[in-house]
Amino acid sequence: MTAPDAFHPDLPPHEDGGEGVPPLRARLHHVRADALDGDTAQTGGMRRFAAISGGTVGSERIWMGQTHVAPGTASANHHHGVSETAIHVVKGHPEFVFLDDSGGTPEEVRIRTSPGDYIFVPPYVPHREENPSPDDEAVVVIARSTQEAIVVNLPELYVLGGDTGRS
């Protein structure tokens, strides 16, 4: 492959020192809805499926997929490590729960959503997803700033940076 042209002056070389773009990163990838990968980090009460990841398309800095929350269930408490997480509600009315102490006392906050809504989850913020509907599954699309889906399951919610009594 030739060196970058005037339209791509900052195109980096291959990791192995070669010129040009690695084959997986030189084309678009189509991931069909029926080809999502369920072999990803999981949290009780929900099921995650990877669409865009290092394993599926060779991505290096982003992870994207779907999460399904069954009717009448709640996920385990968890956070996503260093990853920023953006969530787009596709189906149902999932609720996102976290603790907030901006008023001086930790208080459980419940964000109720509808299809078309977005949620942003900052790094390390403990939270859980709930689907209060007794009949309908909730489905969300998730994008993360890390290449893989980081999930750290927790025994309880706590305020990030607050005094949790842990040492």
Coordinates of N, CA and C in Angstrom, one line a residue, residues 23-135:
P23 N -6.2 -4.3 6.9 CA -7.4 -4.7 6.1 C -8.7 -4.5 6.9
L24 N -8.8 -4.9 8.1 CA -10.1 -4.8 8.8 C -10.5 -3.3 9.0
R25 N -9.6 -2.4 9.0 CA -9.9 -1.0 9.2 C -9.9 -0.2 7.9
A26 N -9.9 -0.9 6.8 CA -9.9 -0.2 5.5 C -11.2 -0.3 4.8
R27 N -12.3 -0.9 5.5 CA -13.6 -1.0 4.9 C -14.7 -0.9 5.9
L28 N -15.9 -0.7 5.5 CA -17.0 -0.6 6.4 C -17.4 -2.0 6.7
H29 N -18.1 -2.2 7.9 CA -18.5 -3.5 8.4 C -20.0 -3.4 8.6
H30 N -20.7 -4.4 8.2 CA -22.2 -4.5 8.4 C -22.4 -5.6 9.4
V31 N -23.0 -5.3 10.5 CA -23.3 -6.3 11.5 C -24.8 -6.4 11.5
R32 N -25.3 -7.6 11.1 CA -26.8 -7.8 11.0 C -27.4 -8.0 12.4
A33 N -28.6 -7.6 12.5 CA -29.3 -7.7 13.8 C -29.3 -9.2 14.3
D34 N -29.3 -10.2 13.5 CA -29.3 -11.6 13.9 C -27.9 -12.1 14.1
A35 N -26.9 -11.2 14.0 CA -25.5 -11.7 14.2 C -24.8 -11.1 15.4
L36 N -25.6 -10.5 16.3 CA -25.0 -9.9 17.5 C -24.4 -10.9 18.4
D37 N -23.3 -10.6 19.1 CA -22.5 -11.5 19.9 C -22.9 -11.4 21.4
G38 N -23.5 -12.5 21.9 CA -23.9 -12.5 23.3 C -22.8 -12.9 24.2
D39 N -21.6 -13.2 23.7 CA -20.5 -13.6 24.6 C -19.7 -12.3 25.0
T40 N -20.4 -11.6 25.9 CA -19.8 -10.3 26.4 C -20.1 -10.2 27.9
A41 N -19.5 -9.2 28.6 CA -19.7 -9.1 30.0 C -21.2 -8.9 30.3
Q42 N -21.7 -9.6 31.4 CA -23.1 -9.6 31.7 C -23.4 -9.1 33.1
T43 N -24.6 -8.7 33.4 CA -25.0 -8.4 34.7 C -26.4 -9.1 34.9
G44 N -26.6 -9.6 36.1 CA -27.8 -10.3 36.4 C -29.0 -9.5 36.1
G45 N -30.1 -10.0 35.5 CA -31.3 -9.3 35.2 C -31.4 -8.7 33.8
M46 N -30.3 -8.8 33.0 CA -30.2 -8.2 31.7 C -29.3 -9.1 30.8
R47 N -29.4 -8.8 29.5 CA -28.6 -9.6 28.6 C -28.0 -8.6 27.6
R48 N -26.7 -8.6 27.5 CA -26.0 -7.7 26.6 C -25.5 -8.4 25.3
F49 N -25.6 -7.7 24.2 CA -25.1 -8.2 22.9 C -24.2 -7.2 22.2
A50 N -23.0 -7.6 21.8 CA -22.1 -6.8 21.2 C -22.4 -6.7 19.7
A51 N -22.4 -5.5 19.1 CA -22.5 -5.3 17.7 C -21.1 -4.9 17.1
I52 N -20.6 -3.8 17.7 CA -19.4 -3.2 17.3 C -18.4 -3.4 18.4
S53 N -17.3 -4.2 18.1 CA -16.3 -4.5 19.2 C -15.0 -5.0 18.4
G54 N -14.0 -5.1 19.2 CA -12.8 -5.7 18.6 C -13.0 -7.0 18.0
G55 N -13.8 -7.9 18.7 CA -14.0 -9.2 18.2 C -14.9 -9.3 16.9
T56 N -15.8 -8.3 16.8 CA -16.8 -8.4 15.7 C -16.3 -7.7 14.5
V57 N -15.7 -6.5 14.7 CA -15.2 -5.7 13.5 C -13.8 -5.2 13.6
G58 N -13.1 -5.4 14.7 CA -11.8 -5.0 14.8 C -11.7 -3.5 15.4
S59 N -12.8 -3.0 16.0 CA -12.7 -1.7 16.5 C -11.7 -1.6 17.7
E60 N -11.1 -0.4 17.9 CA -10.1 -0.3 18.9 C -10.5 0.7 20.0
R61 N -11.4 1.6 19.8 CA -11.7 2.6 20.8 C -13.2 2.7 21.1
I62 N -14.0 1.9 20.6 CA -15.4 2.0 20.8 C -16.1 0.6 20.9
W63 N -17.1 0.5 21.7 CA -17.9 -0.7 21.9 C -19.4 -0.2 21.7
M64 N -20.2 -1.0 21.0 CA -21.6 -0.6 20.8 C -22.4 -1.9 20.7
G65 N -23.5 -1.9 21.3 CA -24.4 -3.1 21.3 C -25.8 -2.8 21.9
Q66 N -26.5 -3.9 22.2 CA -27.8 -3.8 22.7 C -27.9 -4.4 24.1
T67 N -28.8 -3.9 24.9 CA -29.1 -4.6 26.2 C -30.6 -4.8 26.2
H68 N -31.0 -6.0 26.6 CA -32.4 -6.4 26.8 C -32.7 -6.6 28.2
V69 N -33.7 -6.0 28.8 CA -34.1 -6.2 30.1 C -35.5 -6.8 30.1
A70 N -35.7 -8.0 30.6 CA -36.9 -8.7 30.6 C -38.0 -8.0 31.4
P71 N -39.3 -8.2 31.1 CA -40.3 -7.6 31.9 C -40.2 -7.9 33.4
G72 N -40.5 -6.9 34.2 CA -40.5 -7.0 35.6 C -39.2 -7.4 36.3
T73 N -38.1 -7.0 35.7 CA -36.8 -7.4 36.3 C -35.9 -6.1 36.5
A74 N -34.9 -6.3 37.3 CA -33.9 -5.3 37.5 C -32.5 -5.9 37.4
S75 N -31.6 -5.1 36.8 CA -30.2 -5.6 36.8 C -29.6 -5.6 38.2
A76 N -28.5 -6.3 38.3 CA -27.7 -6.1 39.5 C -27.1 -4.7 39.5
N77 N -26.7 -4.2 40.6 CA -26.0 -3.0 40.7 C -24.6 -3.2 40.0
H78 N -24.1 -2.2 39.3 CA -22.9 -2.3 38.6 C -22.4 -0.9 38.2
H79 N -21.1 -0.9 37.7 CA -20.6 0.3 37.0 C -19.7 -0.2 35.8
H80 N -19.3 0.8 35.0 CA -18.6 0.4 33.8 C -17.1 0.9 33.8
G81 N -16.5 0.9 34.9 CA -15.1 1.3 35.0 C -14.8 2.6 34.4
V82 N -13.7 2.7 33.6 CA -13.3 4.0 33.0 C -14.1 4.4 31.8
S83 N -15.0 3.6 31.4 CA -15.8 3.8 30.2 C -17.0 4.8 30.5
E84 N -17.1 5.8 29.5 CA -18.3 6.6 29.5 C -19.3 5.8 28.7
T85 N -20.5 5.9 29.1 CA -21.6 5.1 28.4 C -22.7 5.9 28.0
A86 N -23.1 5.8 26.8 CA -24.3 6.5 26.2 C -25.3 5.5 25.9
I87 N -26.6 5.8 26.3 CA -27.7 4.8 26.2 C -28.8 5.5 25.4
H88 N -29.3 4.8 24.4 CA -30.5 5.2 23.6 C -31.6 4.2 23.8
V89 N -32.7 4.7 24.3 CA -33.9 3.8 24.6 C -34.6 3.5 23.3
V90 N -34.7 2.2 22.9 CA -35.3 1.8 21.6 C -36.8 1.3 21.9
K91 N -36.9 0.6 23.0 CA -38.2 -0.1 23.2 C -38.5 -0.1 24.7
G92 N -39.7 0.1 25.1 CA -40.1 0.0 26.5 C -39.8 1.3 27.3
H93 N -39.9 1.2 28.6 CA -39.7 2.3 29.5 C -38.8 1.9 30.7
P94 N -37.5 1.6 30.3 CA -36.6 1.3 31.4 C -36.3 2.4 32.3
E95 N -36.0 2.1 33.6 CA -35.6 3.1 34.6 C -34.2 2.9 35.0
F96 N -33.5 4.0 35.2 CA -32.1 4.0 35.6 C -32.0 4.5 37.0
V97 N -31.3 3.8 37.9 CA -31.3 4.1 39.3 C -29.9 4.3 39.8
F98 N -29.7 5.4 40.5 CA -28.3 5.7 41.1 C -28.6 6.4 42.4
L99 N -27.5 6.6 43.2 CA -27.5 7.4 44.4 C -26.9 8.8 44.1
D100 N -27.6 9.8 44.6 CA -27.1 11.2 44.5 C -27.0 11.9 45.8
D101 N -25.9 12.5 46.1 CA -25.8 13.2 47.4 C -25.6 14.7 47.3
S102 N -26.0 15.2 46.1 CA -25.8 16.6 45.9 C -26.6 17.5 46.9
G103 N -27.6 16.9 47.5 CA -28.3 17.6 48.6 C -27.8 17.4 50.0
G104 N -26.6 16.7 50.1 CA -26.0 16.5 51.4 C -26.3 15.1 51.9
T105 N -27.4 14.5 51.6 CA -27.7 13.1 52.0 C -27.9 12.2 50.8
P106 N -27.3 11.1 50.8 CA -27.5 10.2 49.7 C -29.0 9.8 49.5
E107 N -29.5 10.0 48.3 CA -30.9 9.8 47.9 C -30.9 9.0 46.6
E108 N -31.8 7.9 46.6 CA -31.9 7.2 45.4 C -32.7 8.0 44.3
V109 N -32.1 8.1 43.1 CA -32.7 8.8 42.0 C -33.1 7.8 41.0
R110 N -34.3 7.9 40.5 CA -34.9 7.0 39.5 C -35.2 7.8 38.2
I111 N -34.5 7.5 37.1 CA -34.8 8.2 35.9 C -35.7 7.3 35.0
R112 N -36.9 7.8 34.8 CA -37.9 7.0 34.0 C -37.8 7.5 32.5
T113 N -37.6 6.5 31.6 CA -37.4 6.9 30.2 C -38.5 6.4 29.3
S114 N -38.4 6.8 28.1 CA -39.3 6.4 27.0 C -38.5 6.2 25.7
P115 N -39.1 5.5 24.7 CA -38.3 5.3 23.5 C -37.9 6.7 22.9
G116 N -36.7 6.7 22.4 CA -36.1 8.0 21.9 C -35.3 8.7 22.9
D117 N -35.4 8.4 24.2 CA -34.6 9.1 25.2 C -33.2 8.7 25.2
Y118 N -32.3 9.5 25.7 CA -30.9 9.2 25.9 C -30.5 9.3 27.4
I119 N -29.5 8.5 27.8 CA -29.0 8.6 29.2 C -27.5 8.6 29.0
F120 N -26.8 9.4 29.8 CA -25.3 9.3 29.9 C -24.9 8.8 31.3
V121 N -24.0 7.8 31.3 CA -23.5 7.3 32.5 C -22.0 7.6 32.6
P122 N -21.5 8.5 33.5 CA -20.1 8.8 33.6 C -19.3 7.5 34.1
P123 N -18.0 7.5 33.9 CA -17.2 6.4 34.4 C -17.4 6.2 35.9
Y124 N -17.4 4.9 36.3 CA -17.4 4.4 37.7 C -18.7 4.7 38.5
V125 N -19.7 5.3 37.9 CA -20.9 5.6 38.6 C -21.8 4.4 38.8
P126 N -22.0 3.9 40.1 CA -22.8 2.8 40.3 C -24.2 3.0 40.0
H127 N -24.9 2.1 39.3 CA -26.3 2.2 38.9 C -26.9 0.9 38.6
R128 N -28.1 0.9 38.3 CA -28.8 -0.4 37.8 C -29.9 0.1 36.9
E129 N -30.3 -0.9 36.0 CA -31.4 -0.7 35.1 C -32.6 -1.5 35.6
E130 N -33.8 -1.0 35.5 CA -35.0 -1.8 35.9 C -36.0 -1.7 34.7
N131 N -36.8 -2.7 34.6 CA -37.9 -2.7 33.6 C -39.2 -3.0 34.4
P132 N -39.9 -1.9 34.8 CA -41.1 -2.1 35.6 C -42.3 -2.7 34.9
S133 N -42.2 -2.8 33.6 CA -43.4 -3.3 32.8 C -43.5 -4.8 33.1
P134 N -44.8 -5.3 33.5 CA -45.0 -6.7 33.7 C -45.1 -7.5 32.4
D135 N -45.2 -6.8 31.2 CA -45.4 -7.5 30.0 C -44.4 -7.3 28.9

